[in-house]
Rosetta silent file (secondary structure, phi, psi, omega in degrees, C-alpha in Angstrom):
SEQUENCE: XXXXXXXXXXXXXXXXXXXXXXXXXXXXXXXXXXXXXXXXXXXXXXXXXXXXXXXXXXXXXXXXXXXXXXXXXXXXXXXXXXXXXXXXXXXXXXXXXXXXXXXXXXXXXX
SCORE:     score description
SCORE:     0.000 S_00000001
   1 L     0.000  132.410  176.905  -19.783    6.951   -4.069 S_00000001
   2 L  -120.876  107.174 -167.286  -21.944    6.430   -1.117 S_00000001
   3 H   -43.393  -59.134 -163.918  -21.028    9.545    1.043 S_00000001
   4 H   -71.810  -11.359  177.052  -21.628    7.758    4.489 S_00000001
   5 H  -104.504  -22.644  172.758  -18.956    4.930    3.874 S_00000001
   6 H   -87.705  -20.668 -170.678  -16.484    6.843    1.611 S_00000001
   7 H  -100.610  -30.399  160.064  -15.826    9.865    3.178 S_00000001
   8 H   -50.690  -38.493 -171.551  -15.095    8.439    6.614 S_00000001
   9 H   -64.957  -92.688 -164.184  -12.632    5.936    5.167 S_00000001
  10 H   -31.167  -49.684  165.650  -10.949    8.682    3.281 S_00000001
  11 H   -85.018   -1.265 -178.550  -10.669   11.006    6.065 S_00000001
  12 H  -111.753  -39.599 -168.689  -10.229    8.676    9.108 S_00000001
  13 H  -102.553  -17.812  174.212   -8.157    5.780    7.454 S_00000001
  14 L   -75.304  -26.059 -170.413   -6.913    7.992    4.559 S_00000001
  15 L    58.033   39.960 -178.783   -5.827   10.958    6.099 S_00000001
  16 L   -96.759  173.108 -167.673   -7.515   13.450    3.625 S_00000001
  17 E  -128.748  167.891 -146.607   -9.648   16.679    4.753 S_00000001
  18 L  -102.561   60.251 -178.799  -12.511   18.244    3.301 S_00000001
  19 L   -75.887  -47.219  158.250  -12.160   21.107    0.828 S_00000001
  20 L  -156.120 -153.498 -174.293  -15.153   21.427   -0.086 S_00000001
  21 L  -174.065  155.734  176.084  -18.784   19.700   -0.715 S_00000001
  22 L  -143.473  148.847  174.215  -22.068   20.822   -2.870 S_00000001
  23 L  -151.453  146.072 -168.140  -25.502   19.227   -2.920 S_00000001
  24 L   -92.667   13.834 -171.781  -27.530   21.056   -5.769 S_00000001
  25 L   146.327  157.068  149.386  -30.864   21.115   -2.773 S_00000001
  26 L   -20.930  116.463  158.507  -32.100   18.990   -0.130 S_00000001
  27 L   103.890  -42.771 -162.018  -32.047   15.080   -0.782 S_00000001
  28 L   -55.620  154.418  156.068  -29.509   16.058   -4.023 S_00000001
  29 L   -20.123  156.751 -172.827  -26.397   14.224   -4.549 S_00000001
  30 L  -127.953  159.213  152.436  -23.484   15.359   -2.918 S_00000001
  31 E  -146.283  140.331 -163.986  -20.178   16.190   -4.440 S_00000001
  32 E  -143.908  145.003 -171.231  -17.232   16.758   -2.830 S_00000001
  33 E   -95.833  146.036  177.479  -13.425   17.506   -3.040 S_00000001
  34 E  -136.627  158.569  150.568  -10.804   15.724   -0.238 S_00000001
  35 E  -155.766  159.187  172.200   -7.188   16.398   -0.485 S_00000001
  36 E  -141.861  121.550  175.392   -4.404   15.500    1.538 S_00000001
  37 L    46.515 -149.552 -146.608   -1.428   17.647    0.878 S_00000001
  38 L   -81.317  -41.046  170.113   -0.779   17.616   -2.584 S_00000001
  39 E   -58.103  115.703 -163.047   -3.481   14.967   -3.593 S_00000001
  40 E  -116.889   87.887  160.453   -6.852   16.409   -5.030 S_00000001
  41 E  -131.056  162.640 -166.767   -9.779   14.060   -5.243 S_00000001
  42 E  -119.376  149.099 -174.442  -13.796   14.530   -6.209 S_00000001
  43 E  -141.575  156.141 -175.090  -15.879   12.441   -5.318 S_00000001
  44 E  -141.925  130.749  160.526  -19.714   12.133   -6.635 S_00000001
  45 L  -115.257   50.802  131.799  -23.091   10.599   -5.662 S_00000001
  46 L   -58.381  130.029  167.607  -24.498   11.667   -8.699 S_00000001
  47 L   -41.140  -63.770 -176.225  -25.928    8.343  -10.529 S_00000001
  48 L   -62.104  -24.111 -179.650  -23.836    8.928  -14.033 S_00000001
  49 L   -77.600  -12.239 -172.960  -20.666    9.397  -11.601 S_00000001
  50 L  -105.855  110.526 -154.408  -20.482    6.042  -10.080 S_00000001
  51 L  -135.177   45.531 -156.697  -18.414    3.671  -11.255 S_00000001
  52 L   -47.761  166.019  164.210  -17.135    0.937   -8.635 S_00000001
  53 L   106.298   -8.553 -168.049  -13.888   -0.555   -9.888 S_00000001
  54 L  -106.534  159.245  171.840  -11.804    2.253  -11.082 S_00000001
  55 E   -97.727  166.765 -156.014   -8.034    3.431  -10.257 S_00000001
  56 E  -147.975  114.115  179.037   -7.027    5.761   -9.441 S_00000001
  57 E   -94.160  138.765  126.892   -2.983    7.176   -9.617 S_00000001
  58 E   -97.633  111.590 -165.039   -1.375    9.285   -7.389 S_00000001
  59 E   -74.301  152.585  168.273    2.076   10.613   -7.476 S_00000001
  60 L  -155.501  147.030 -169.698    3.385   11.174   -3.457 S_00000001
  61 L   -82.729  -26.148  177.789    7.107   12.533   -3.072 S_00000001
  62 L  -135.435  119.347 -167.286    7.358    9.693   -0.085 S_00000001
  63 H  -109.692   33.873  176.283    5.468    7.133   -0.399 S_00000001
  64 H  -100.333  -25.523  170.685    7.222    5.096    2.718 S_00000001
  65 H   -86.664  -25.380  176.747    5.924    7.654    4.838 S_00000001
  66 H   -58.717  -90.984 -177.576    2.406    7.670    3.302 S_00000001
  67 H    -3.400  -46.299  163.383    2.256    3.906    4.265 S_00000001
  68 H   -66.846  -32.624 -163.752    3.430    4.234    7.730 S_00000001
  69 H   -80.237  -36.187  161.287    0.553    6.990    8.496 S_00000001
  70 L   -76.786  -21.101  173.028   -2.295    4.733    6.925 S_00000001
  71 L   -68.069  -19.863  173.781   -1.026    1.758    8.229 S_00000001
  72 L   -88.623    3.515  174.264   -1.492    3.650   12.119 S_00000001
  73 L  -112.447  -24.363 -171.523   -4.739    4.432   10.961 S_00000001
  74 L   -56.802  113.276 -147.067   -5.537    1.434    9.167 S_00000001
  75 L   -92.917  177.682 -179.616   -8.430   -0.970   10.849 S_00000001
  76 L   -78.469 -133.590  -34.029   -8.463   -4.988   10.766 S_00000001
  77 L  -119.600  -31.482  155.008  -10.348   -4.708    7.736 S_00000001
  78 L   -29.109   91.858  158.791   -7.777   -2.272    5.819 S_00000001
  79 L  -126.748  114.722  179.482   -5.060   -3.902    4.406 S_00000001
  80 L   -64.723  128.370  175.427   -2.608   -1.469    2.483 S_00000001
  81 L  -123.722  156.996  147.924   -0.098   -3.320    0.245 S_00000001
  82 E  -118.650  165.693 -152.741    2.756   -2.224   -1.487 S_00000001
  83 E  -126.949  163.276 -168.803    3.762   -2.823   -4.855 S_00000001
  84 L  -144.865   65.053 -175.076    7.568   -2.459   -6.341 S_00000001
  85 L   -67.784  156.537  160.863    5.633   -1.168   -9.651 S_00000001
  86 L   -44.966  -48.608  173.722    8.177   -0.443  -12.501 S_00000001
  87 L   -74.907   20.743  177.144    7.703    3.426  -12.471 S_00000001
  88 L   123.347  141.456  167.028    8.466    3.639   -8.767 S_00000001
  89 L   -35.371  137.833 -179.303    7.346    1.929   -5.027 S_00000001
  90 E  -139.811  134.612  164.237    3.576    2.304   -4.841 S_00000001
  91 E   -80.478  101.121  136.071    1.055    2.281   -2.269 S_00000001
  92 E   -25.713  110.857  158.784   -2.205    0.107   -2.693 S_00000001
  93 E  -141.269  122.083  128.218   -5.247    0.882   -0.783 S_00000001
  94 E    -6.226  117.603 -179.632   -9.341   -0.381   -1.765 S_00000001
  95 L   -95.971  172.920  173.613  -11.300    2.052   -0.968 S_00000001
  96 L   -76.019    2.823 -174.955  -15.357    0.695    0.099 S_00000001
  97 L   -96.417    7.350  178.633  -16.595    1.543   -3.328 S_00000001
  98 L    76.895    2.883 -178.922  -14.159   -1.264   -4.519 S_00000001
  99 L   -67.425 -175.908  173.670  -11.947    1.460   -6.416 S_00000001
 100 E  -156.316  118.114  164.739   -8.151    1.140   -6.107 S_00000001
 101 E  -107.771  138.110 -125.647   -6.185    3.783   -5.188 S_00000001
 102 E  -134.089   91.998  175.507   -2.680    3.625   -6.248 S_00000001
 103 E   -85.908   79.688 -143.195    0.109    6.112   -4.311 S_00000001
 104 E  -115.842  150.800  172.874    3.065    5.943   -6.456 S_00000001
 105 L  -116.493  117.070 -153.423    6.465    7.601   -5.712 S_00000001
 106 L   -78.217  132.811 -164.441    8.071    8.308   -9.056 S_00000001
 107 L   -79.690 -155.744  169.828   11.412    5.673   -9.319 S_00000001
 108 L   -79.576   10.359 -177.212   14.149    6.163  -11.745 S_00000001
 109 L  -127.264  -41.950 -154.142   12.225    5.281  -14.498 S_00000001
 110 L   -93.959    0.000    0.000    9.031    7.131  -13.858 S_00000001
């Protein structure tokens, strides 16, 4: 994670907050917890922690409203899709580390 491009995107286009952050000294890595509501994620600029490419699930109880609030937040370069996954509608979004985060609202199957 590189702290100056992920944590705006998460909190300005994402709508998550800040719980908390650590840096082990000056210069150290930083790691830090966002949440939004229910949603809990850590994030690391630790070397061994970085891993572009991975997903990431989230269950959200609406995920039609999640959609609407990043899409009013969302920039020209943003573009949120949704998916009509088997276990329930899901939210898409890239994050800048190339991860994919995945907002799922659990269907009748999931």
């Amino acid at each position: 994670m590189a702290a100056d491009v992920t944590l705006p995107f998460d909190i300005d286009r994402l709508g998550f907050t800040v719980s908390w952050e650590h840096r082990c000294g000056p210069g150290a890595p930083l790691y830090v917890r966002v949440s939004r509501g229910d949603i809990v994620l850590h994030l690391s600029e630790h070397p061994g922690h970085r891993t572009p490419g991975n997903v990431v699930r989230a269950p959200v109880a609406d995920v039609d409203r999640l959609r609407d609030d990043v899409h009013v937040r969302a920039d020209g370069r943003m573009r949120p899709g949704g998916l009509d996954a088997p276990d329930g509608p899901t939210l898409e979004v890239v994050d800048p580390n190339g991860n994919v985060l995945r907002f799922a609202q659990p269907g009748a199957g999931g």
